[in-house]
JSON list of C-alpha atoms in Angstrom, two decimals:
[
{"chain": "A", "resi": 60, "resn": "UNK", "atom": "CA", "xyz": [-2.44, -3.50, -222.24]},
{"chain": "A", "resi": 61, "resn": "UNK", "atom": "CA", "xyz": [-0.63, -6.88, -221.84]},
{"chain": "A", "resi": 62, "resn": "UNK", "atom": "CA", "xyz": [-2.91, -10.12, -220.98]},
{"chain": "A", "resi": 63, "resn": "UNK", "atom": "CA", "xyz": [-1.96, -10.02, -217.50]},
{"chain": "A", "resi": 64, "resn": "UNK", "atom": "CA", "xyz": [-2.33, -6.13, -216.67]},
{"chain": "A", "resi": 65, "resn": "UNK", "atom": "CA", "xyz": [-5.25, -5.22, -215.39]},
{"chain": "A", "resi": 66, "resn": "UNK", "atom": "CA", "xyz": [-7.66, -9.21, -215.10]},
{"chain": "A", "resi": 67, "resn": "UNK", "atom": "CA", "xyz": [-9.53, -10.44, -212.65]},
{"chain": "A", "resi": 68, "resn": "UNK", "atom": "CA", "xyz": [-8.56, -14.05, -211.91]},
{"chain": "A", "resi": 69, "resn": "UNK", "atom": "CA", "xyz": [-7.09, -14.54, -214.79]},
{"chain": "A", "resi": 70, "resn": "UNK", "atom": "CA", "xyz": [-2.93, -14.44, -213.66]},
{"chain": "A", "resi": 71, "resn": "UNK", "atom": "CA", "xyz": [-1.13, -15.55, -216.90]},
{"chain": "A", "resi": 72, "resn": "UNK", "atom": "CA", "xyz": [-1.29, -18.02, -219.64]},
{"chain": "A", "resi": 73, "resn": "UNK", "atom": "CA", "xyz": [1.30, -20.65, -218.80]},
{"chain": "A", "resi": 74, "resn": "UNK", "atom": "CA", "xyz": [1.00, -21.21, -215.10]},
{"chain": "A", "resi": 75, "resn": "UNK", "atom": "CA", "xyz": [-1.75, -23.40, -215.52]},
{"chain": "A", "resi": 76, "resn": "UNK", "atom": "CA", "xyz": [-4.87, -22.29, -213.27]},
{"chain": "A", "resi": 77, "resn": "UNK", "atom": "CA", "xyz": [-7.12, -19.22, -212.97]},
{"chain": "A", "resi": 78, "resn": "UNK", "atom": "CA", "xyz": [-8.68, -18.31, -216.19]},
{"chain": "A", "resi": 79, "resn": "UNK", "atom": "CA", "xyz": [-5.58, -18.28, -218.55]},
{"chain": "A", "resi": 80, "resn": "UNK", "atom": "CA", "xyz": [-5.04, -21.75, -217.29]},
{"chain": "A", "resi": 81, "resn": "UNK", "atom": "CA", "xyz": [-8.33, -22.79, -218.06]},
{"chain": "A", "resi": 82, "resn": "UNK", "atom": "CA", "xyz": [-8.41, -21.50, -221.74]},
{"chain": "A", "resi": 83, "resn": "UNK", "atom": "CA", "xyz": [-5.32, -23.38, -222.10]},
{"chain": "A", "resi": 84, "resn": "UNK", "atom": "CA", "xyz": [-6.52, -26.47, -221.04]},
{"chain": "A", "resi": 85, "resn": "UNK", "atom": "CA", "xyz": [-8.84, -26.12, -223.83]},
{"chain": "A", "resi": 86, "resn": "UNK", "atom": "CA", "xyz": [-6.65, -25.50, -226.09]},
{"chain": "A", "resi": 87, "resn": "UNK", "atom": "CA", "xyz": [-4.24, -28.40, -225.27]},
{"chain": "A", "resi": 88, "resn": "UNK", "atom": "CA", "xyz": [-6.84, -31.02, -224.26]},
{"chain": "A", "resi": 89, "resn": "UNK", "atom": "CA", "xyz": [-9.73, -29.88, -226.58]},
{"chain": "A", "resi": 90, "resn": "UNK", "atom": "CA", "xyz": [-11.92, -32.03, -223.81]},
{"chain": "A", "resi": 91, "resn": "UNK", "atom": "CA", "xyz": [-13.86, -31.03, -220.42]},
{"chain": "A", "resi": 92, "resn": "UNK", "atom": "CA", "xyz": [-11.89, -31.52, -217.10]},
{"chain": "A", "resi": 93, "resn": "UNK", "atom": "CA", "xyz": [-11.86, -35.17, -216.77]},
{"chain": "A", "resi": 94, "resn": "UNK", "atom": "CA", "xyz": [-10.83, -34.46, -213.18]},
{"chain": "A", "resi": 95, "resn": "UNK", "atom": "CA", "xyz": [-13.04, -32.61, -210.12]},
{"chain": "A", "resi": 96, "resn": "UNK", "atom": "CA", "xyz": [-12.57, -29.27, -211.63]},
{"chain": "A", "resi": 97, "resn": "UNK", "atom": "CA", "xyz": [-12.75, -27.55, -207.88]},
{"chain": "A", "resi": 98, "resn": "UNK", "atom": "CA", "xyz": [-9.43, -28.63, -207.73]},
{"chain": "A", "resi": 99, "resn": "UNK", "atom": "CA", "xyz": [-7.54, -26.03, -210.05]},
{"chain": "A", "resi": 100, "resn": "UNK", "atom": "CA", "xyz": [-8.61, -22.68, -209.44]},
{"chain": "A", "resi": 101, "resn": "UNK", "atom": "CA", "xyz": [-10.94, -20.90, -211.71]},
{"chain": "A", "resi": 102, "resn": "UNK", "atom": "CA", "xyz": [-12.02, -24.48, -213.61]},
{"chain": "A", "resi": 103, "resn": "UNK", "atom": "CA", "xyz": [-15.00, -24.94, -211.72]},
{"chain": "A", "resi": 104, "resn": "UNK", "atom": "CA", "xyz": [-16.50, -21.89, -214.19]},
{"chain": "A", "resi": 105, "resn": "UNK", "atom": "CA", "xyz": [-18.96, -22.99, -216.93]},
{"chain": "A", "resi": 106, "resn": "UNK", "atom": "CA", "xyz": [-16.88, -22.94, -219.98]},
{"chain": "A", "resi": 107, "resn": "UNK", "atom": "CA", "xyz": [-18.42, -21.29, -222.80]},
{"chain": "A", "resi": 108, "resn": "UNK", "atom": "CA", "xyz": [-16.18, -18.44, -222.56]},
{"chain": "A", "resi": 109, "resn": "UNK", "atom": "CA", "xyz": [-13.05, -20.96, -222.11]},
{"chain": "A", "resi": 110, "resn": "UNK", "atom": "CA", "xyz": [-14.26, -22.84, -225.04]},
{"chain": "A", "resi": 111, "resn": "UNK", "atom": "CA", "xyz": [-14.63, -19.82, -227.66]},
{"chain": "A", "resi": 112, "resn": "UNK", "atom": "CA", "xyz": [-10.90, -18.13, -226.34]},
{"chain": "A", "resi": 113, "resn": "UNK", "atom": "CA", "xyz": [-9.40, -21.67, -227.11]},
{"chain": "A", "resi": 114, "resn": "UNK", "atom": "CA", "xyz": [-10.46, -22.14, -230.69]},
{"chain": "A", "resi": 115, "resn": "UNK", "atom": "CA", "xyz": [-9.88, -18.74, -231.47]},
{"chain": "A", "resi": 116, "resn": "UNK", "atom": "CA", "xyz": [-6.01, -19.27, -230.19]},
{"chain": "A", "resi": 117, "resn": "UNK", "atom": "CA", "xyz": [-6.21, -22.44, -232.10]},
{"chain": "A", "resi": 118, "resn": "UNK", "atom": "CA", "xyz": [-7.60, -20.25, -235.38]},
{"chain": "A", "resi": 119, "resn": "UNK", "atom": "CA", "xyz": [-4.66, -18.40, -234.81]},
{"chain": "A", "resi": 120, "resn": "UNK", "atom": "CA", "xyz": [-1.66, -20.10, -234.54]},
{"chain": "A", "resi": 121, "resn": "UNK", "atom": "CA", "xyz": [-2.86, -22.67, -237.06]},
{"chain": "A", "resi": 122, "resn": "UNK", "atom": "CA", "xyz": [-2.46, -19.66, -239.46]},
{"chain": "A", "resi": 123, "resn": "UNK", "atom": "CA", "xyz": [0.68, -19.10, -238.14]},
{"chain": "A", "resi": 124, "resn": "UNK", "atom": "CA", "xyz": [0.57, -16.30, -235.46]},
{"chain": "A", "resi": 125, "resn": "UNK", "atom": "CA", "xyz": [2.80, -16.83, -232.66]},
{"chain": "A", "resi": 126, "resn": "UNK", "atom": "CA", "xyz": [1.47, -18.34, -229.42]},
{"chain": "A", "resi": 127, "resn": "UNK", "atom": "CA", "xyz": [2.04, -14.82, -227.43]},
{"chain": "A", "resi": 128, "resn": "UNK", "atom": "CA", "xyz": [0.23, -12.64, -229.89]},
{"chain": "A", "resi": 129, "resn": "UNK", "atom": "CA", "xyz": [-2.37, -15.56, -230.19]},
{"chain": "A", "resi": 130, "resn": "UNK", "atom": "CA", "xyz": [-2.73, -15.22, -226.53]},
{"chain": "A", "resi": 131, "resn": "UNK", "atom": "CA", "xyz": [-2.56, -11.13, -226.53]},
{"chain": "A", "resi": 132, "resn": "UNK", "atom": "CA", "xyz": [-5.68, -11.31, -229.45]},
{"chain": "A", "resi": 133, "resn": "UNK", "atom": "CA", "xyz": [-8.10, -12.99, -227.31]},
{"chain": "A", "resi": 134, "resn": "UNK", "atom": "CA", "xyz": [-8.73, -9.49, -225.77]},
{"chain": "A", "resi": 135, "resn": "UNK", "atom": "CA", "xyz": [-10.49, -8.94, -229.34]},
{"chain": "A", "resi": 136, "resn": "UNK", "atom": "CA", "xyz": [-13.10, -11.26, -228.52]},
{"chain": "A", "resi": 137, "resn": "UNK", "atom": "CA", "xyz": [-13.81, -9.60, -225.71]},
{"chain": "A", "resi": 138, "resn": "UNK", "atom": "CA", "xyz": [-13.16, -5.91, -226.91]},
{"chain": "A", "resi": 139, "resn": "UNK", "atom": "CA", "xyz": [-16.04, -7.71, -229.64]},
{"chain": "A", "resi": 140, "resn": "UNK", "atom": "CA", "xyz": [-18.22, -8.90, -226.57]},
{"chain": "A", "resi": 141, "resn": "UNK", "atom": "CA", "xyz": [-18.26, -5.23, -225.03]},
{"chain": "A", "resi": 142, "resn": "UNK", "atom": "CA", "xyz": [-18.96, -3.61, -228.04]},
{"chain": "A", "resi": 143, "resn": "UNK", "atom": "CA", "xyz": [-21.98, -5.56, -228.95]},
{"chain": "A", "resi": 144, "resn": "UNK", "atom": "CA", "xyz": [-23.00, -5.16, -225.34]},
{"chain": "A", "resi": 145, "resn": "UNK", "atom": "CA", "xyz": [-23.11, -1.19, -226.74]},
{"chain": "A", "resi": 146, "resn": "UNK", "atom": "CA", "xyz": [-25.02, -1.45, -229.67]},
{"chain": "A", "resi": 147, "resn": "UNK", "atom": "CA", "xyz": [-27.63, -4.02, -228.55]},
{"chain": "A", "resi": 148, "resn": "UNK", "atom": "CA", "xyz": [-28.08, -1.02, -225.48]},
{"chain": "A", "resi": 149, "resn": "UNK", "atom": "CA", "xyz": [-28.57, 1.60, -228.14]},
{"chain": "A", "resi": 150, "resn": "UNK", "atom": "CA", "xyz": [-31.24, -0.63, -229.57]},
{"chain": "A", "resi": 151, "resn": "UNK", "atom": "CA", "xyz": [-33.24, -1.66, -226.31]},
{"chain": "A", "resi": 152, "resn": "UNK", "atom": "CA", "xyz": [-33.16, 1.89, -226.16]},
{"chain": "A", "resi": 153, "resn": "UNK", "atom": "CA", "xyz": [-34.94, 2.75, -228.66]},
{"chain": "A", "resi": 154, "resn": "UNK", "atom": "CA", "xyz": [-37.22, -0.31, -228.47]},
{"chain": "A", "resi": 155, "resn": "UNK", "atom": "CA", "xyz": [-38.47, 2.22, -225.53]},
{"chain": "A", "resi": 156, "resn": "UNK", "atom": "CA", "xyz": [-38.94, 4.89, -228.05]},
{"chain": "A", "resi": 157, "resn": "UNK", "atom": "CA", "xyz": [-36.33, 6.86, -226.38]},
{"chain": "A", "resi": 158, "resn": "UNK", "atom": "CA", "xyz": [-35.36, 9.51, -229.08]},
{"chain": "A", "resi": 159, "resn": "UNK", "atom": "CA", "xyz": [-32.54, 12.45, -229.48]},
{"chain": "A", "resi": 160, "resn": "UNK", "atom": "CA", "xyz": [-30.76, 13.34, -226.14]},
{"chain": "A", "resi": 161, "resn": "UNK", "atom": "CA", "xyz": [-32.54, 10.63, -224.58]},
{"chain": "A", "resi": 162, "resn": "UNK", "atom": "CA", "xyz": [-31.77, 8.16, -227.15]},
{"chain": "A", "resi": 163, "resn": "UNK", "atom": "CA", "xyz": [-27.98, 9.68, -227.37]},
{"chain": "A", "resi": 164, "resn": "UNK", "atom": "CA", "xyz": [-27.12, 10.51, -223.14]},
{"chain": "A", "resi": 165, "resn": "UNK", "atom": "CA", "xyz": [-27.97, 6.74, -221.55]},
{"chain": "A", "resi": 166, "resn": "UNK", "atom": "CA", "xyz": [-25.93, 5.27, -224.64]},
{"chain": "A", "resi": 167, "resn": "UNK", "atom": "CA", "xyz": [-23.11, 7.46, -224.18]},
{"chain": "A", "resi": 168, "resn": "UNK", "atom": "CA", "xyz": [-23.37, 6.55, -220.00]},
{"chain": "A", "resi": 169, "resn": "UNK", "atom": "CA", "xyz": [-22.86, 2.99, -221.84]},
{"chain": "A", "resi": 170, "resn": "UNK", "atom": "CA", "xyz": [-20.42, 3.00, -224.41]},
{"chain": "A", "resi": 171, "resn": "UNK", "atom": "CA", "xyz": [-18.08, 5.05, -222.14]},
{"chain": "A", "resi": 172, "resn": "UNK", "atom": "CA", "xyz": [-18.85, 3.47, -218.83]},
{"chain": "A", "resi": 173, "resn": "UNK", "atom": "CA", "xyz": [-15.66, 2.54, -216.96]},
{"chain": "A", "resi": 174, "resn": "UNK", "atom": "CA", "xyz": [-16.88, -1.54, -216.57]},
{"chain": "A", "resi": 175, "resn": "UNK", "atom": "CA", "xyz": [-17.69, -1.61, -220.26]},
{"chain": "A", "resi": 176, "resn": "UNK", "atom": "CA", "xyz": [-14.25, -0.11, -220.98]},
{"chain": "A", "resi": 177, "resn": "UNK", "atom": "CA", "xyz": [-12.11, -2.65, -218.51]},
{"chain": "A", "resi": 178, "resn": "UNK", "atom": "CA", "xyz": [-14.14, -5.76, -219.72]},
{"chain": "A", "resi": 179, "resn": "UNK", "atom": "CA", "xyz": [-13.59, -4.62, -223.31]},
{"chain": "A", "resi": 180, "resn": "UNK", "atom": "CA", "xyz": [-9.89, -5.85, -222.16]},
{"chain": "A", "resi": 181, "resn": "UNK", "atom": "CA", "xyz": [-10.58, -8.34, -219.57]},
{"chain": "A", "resi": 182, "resn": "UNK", "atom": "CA", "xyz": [-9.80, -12.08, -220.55]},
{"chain": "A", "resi": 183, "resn": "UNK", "atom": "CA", "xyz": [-11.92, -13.94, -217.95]},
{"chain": "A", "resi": 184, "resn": "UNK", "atom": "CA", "xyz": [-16.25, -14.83, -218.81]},
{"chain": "A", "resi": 185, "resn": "UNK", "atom": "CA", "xyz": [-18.07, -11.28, -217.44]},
{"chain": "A", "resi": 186, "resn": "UNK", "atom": "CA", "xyz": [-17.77, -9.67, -220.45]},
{"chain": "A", "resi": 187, "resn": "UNK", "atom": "CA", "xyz": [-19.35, -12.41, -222.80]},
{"chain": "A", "resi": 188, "resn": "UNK", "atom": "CA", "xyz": [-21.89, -13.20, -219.98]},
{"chain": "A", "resi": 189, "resn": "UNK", "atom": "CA", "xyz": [-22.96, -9.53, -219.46]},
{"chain": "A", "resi": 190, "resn": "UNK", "atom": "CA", "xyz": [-23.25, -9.42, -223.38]},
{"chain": "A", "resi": 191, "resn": "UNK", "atom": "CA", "xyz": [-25.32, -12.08, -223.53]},
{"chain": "A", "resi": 192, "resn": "UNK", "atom": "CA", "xyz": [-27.70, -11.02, -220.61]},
{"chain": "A", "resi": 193, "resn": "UNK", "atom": "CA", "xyz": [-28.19, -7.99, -222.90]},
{"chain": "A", "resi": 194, "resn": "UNK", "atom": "CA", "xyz": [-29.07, -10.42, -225.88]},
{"chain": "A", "resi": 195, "resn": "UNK", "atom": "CA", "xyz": [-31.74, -11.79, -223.28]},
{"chain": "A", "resi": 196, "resn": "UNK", "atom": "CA", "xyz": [-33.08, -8.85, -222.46]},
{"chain": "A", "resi": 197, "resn": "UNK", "atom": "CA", "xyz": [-33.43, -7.38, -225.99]},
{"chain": "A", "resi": 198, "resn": "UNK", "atom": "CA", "xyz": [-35.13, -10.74, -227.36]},
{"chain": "A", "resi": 199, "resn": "UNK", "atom": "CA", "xyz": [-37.51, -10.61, -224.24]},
{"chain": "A", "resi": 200, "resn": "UNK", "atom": "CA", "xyz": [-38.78, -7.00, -225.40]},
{"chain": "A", "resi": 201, "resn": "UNK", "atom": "CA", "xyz": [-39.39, -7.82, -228.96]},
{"chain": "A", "resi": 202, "resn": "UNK", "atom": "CA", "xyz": [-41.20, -11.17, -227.90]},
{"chain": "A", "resi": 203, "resn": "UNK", "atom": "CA", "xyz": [-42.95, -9.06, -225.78]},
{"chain": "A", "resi": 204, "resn": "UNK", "atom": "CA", "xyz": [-44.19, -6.66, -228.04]},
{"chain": "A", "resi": 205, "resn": "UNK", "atom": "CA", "xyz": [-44.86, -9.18, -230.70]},
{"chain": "A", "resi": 206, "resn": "UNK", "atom": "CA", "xyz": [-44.33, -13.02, -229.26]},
{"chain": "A", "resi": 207, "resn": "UNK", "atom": "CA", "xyz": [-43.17, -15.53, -231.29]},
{"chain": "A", "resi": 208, "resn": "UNK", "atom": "CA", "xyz": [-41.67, -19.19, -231.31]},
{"chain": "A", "resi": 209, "resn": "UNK", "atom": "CA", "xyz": [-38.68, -17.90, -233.04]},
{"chain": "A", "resi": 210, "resn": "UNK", "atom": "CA", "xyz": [-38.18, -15.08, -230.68]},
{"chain": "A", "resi": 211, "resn": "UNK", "atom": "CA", "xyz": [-38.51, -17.11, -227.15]},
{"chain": "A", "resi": 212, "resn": "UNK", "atom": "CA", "xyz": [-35.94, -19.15, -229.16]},
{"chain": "A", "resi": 213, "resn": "UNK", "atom": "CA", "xyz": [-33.61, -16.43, -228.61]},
{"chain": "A", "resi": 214, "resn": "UNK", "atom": "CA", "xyz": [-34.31, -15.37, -225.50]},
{"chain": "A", "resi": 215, "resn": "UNK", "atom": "CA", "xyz": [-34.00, -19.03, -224.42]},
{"chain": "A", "resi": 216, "resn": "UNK", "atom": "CA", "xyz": [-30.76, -19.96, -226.28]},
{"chain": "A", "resi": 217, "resn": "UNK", "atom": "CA", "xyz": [-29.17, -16.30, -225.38]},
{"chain": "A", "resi": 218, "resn": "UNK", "atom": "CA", "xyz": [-30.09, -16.96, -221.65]},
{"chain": "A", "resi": 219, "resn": "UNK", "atom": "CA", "xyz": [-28.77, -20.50, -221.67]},
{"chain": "A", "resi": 220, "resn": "UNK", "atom": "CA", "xyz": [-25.35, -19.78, -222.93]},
{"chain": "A", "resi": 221, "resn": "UNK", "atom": "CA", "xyz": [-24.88, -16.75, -220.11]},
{"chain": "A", "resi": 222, "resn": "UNK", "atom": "CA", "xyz": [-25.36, -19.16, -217.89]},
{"chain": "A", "resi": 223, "resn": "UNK", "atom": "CA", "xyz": [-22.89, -21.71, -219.68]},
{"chain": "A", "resi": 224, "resn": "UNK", "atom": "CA", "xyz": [-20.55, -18.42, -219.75]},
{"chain": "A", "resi": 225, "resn": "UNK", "atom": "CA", "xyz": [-20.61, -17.44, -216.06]},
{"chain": "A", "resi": 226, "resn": "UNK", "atom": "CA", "xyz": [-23.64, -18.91, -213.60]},
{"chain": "A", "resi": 227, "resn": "UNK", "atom": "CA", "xyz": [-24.43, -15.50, -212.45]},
{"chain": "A", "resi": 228, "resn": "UNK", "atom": "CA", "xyz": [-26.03, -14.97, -215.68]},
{"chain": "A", "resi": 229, "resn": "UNK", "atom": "CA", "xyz": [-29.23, -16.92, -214.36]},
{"chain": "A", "resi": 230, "resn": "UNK", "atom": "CA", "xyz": [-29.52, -12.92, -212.54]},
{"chain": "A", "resi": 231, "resn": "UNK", "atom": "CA", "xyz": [-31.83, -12.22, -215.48]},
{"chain": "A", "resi": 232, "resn": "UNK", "atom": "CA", "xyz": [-34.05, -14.90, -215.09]},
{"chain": "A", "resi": 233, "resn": "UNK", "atom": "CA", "xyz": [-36.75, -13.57, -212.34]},
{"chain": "A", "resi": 234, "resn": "UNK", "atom": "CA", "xyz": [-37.20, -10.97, -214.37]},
{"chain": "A", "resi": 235, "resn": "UNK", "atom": "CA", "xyz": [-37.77, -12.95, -218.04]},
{"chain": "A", "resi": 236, "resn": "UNK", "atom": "CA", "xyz": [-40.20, -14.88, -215.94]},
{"chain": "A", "resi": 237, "resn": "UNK", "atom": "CA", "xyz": [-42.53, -11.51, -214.26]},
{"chain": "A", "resi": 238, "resn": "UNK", "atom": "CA", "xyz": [-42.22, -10.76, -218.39]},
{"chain": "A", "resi": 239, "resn": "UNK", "atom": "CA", "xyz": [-43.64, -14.30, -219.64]},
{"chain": "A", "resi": 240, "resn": "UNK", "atom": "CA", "xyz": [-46.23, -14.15, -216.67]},
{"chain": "A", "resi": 241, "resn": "UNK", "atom": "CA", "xyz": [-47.72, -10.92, -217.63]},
{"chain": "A", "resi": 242, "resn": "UNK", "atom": "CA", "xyz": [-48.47, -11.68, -221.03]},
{"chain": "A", "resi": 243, "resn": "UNK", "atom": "CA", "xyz": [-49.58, -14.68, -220.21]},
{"chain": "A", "resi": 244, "resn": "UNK", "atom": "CA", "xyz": [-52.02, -13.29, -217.78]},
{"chain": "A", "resi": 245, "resn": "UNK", "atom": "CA", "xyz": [-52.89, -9.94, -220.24]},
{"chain": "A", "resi": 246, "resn": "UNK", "atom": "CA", "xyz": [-53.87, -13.01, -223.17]},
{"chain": "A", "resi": 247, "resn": "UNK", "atom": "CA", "xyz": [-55.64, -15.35, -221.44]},
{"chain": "A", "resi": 248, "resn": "UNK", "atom": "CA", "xyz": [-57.43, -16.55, -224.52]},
{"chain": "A", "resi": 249, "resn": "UNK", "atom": "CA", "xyz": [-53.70, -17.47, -226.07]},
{"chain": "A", "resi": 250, "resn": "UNK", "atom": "CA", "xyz": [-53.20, -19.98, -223.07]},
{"chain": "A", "resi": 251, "resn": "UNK", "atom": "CA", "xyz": [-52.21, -23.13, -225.49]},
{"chain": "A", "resi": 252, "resn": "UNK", "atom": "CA", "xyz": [-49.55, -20.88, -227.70]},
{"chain": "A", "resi": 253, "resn": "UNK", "atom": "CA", "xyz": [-47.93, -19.31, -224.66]},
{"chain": "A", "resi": 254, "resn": "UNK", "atom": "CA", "xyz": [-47.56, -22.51, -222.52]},
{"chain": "A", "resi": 255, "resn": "UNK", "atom": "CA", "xyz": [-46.08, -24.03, -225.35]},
{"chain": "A", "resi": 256, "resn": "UNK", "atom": "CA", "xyz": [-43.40, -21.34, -226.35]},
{"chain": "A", "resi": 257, "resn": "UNK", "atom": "CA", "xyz": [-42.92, -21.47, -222.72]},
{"chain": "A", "resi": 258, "resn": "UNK", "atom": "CA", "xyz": [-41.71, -25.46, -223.20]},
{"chain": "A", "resi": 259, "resn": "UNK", "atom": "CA", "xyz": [-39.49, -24.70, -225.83]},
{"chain": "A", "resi": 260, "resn": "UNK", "atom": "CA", "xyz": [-37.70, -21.92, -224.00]},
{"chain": "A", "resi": 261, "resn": "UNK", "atom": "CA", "xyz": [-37.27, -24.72, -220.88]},
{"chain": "A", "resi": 262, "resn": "UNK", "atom": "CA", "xyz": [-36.36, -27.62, -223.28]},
{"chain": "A", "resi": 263, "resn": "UNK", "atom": "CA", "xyz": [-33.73, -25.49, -224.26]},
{"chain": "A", "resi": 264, "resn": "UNK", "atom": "CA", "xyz": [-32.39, -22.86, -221.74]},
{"chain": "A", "resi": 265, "resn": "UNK", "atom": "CA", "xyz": [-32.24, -25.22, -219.05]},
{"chain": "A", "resi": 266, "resn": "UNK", "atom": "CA", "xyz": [-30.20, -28.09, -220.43]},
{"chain": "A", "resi": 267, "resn": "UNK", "atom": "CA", "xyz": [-27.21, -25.03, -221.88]},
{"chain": "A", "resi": 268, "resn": "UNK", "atom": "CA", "xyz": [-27.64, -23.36, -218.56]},
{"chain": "A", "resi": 269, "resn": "UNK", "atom": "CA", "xyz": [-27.30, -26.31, -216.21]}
]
């Protein structure tokens, strides 16, 4: 379907606010709002989404795809956002041993669910946000059942940047934190390694999310 069929928020490309606007201003300005963003609609979103959409229509049309089809291809990075949110789903799946029909029925419920299939097409930030909340949440099970300073890494960069995509990411947060505070609690003896993989995931989820 055509960019502005079926969005939320997002109007056009060309009219200069809501989320099309936004991308654009990216793409033309390749700088932050130098102005209060509350006062175009849409810019006062975090812009990692924004960001990504703009190079990518850069990408294009520097290889020489017209501006319109540039525009109509940014659906792929989302169509690449939803799909990923699939997969990773299949595998947090099985990270809870779930095996044949109920490995296969909760990742069919998934891949054909009817918000999966409309942000696979949707240009505004839920679908790379949702996407990366899943990232969180599959990097928080495999630190749980083995923790590591690499792995809070990921939870904690994955985390910060679906916050930098859409602040409703920070959603997911409560529940990384009951996660962290149960192994903490269930290793008492580890107190020193925990508290400090627990200052590298603030040093760096907090300064992408905020």
């Amino acid at each position: 379907t055509p960019v502005w069929v079926r969005q939320h928020d997002f109007i056009d490309f060309g009219v200069g606010f809501g989320h099309g606007g936004y991308i654009e201003y990216f793409y033309y300005n390749k700088k932050l709002p130098d102005f209060d963003p509350r006062e175009v609609w849409a810019f006062f979103q975090p812009p990692l989404h924004h960001i990504i959409a703009a190079l990518w229509l850069g990408i294009q049309t520097s290889l020489g795809v017209a501006y319109r089809h540039a525009q109509e291809n940014v659906q792929a990075l989302t169509m690449f956002y939803a799909g990923g949110t699939v997969l990773l789903s299949h595998e947090i799946f099985k990270k809870m041993s779930l095996q044949g029909l109920g490995l296969f029925l909760p990742t069919l419920l998934i891949a054909f669910h009817p918000a999966i299939i409309l942000l696979s097409g949707s240009l505004n930030n839920d679908a790379l946000s949702l996407f990366l909340q899943v990232t969180t949440l599959y990097f928080t099970i495999v630190w749980y059942q083995k923790p590591s300073m690499g792995r809070v890494i990921g939870i904690a960069i994955s985390i910060g940047c679906s916050m930098m995509a859409k602040v409703s990411g920070f959603l997911i947060a409560p529940a990384i934190a009951l996660v962290f505070l149960d192994r903490w609690i269930c290793e008492k003896e580890c107190f020193k390694k925990y508290l400090g993989q627990f200052f590298v995931f603030g040093l760096i989820s907090l300064p992408l999310g905020l």
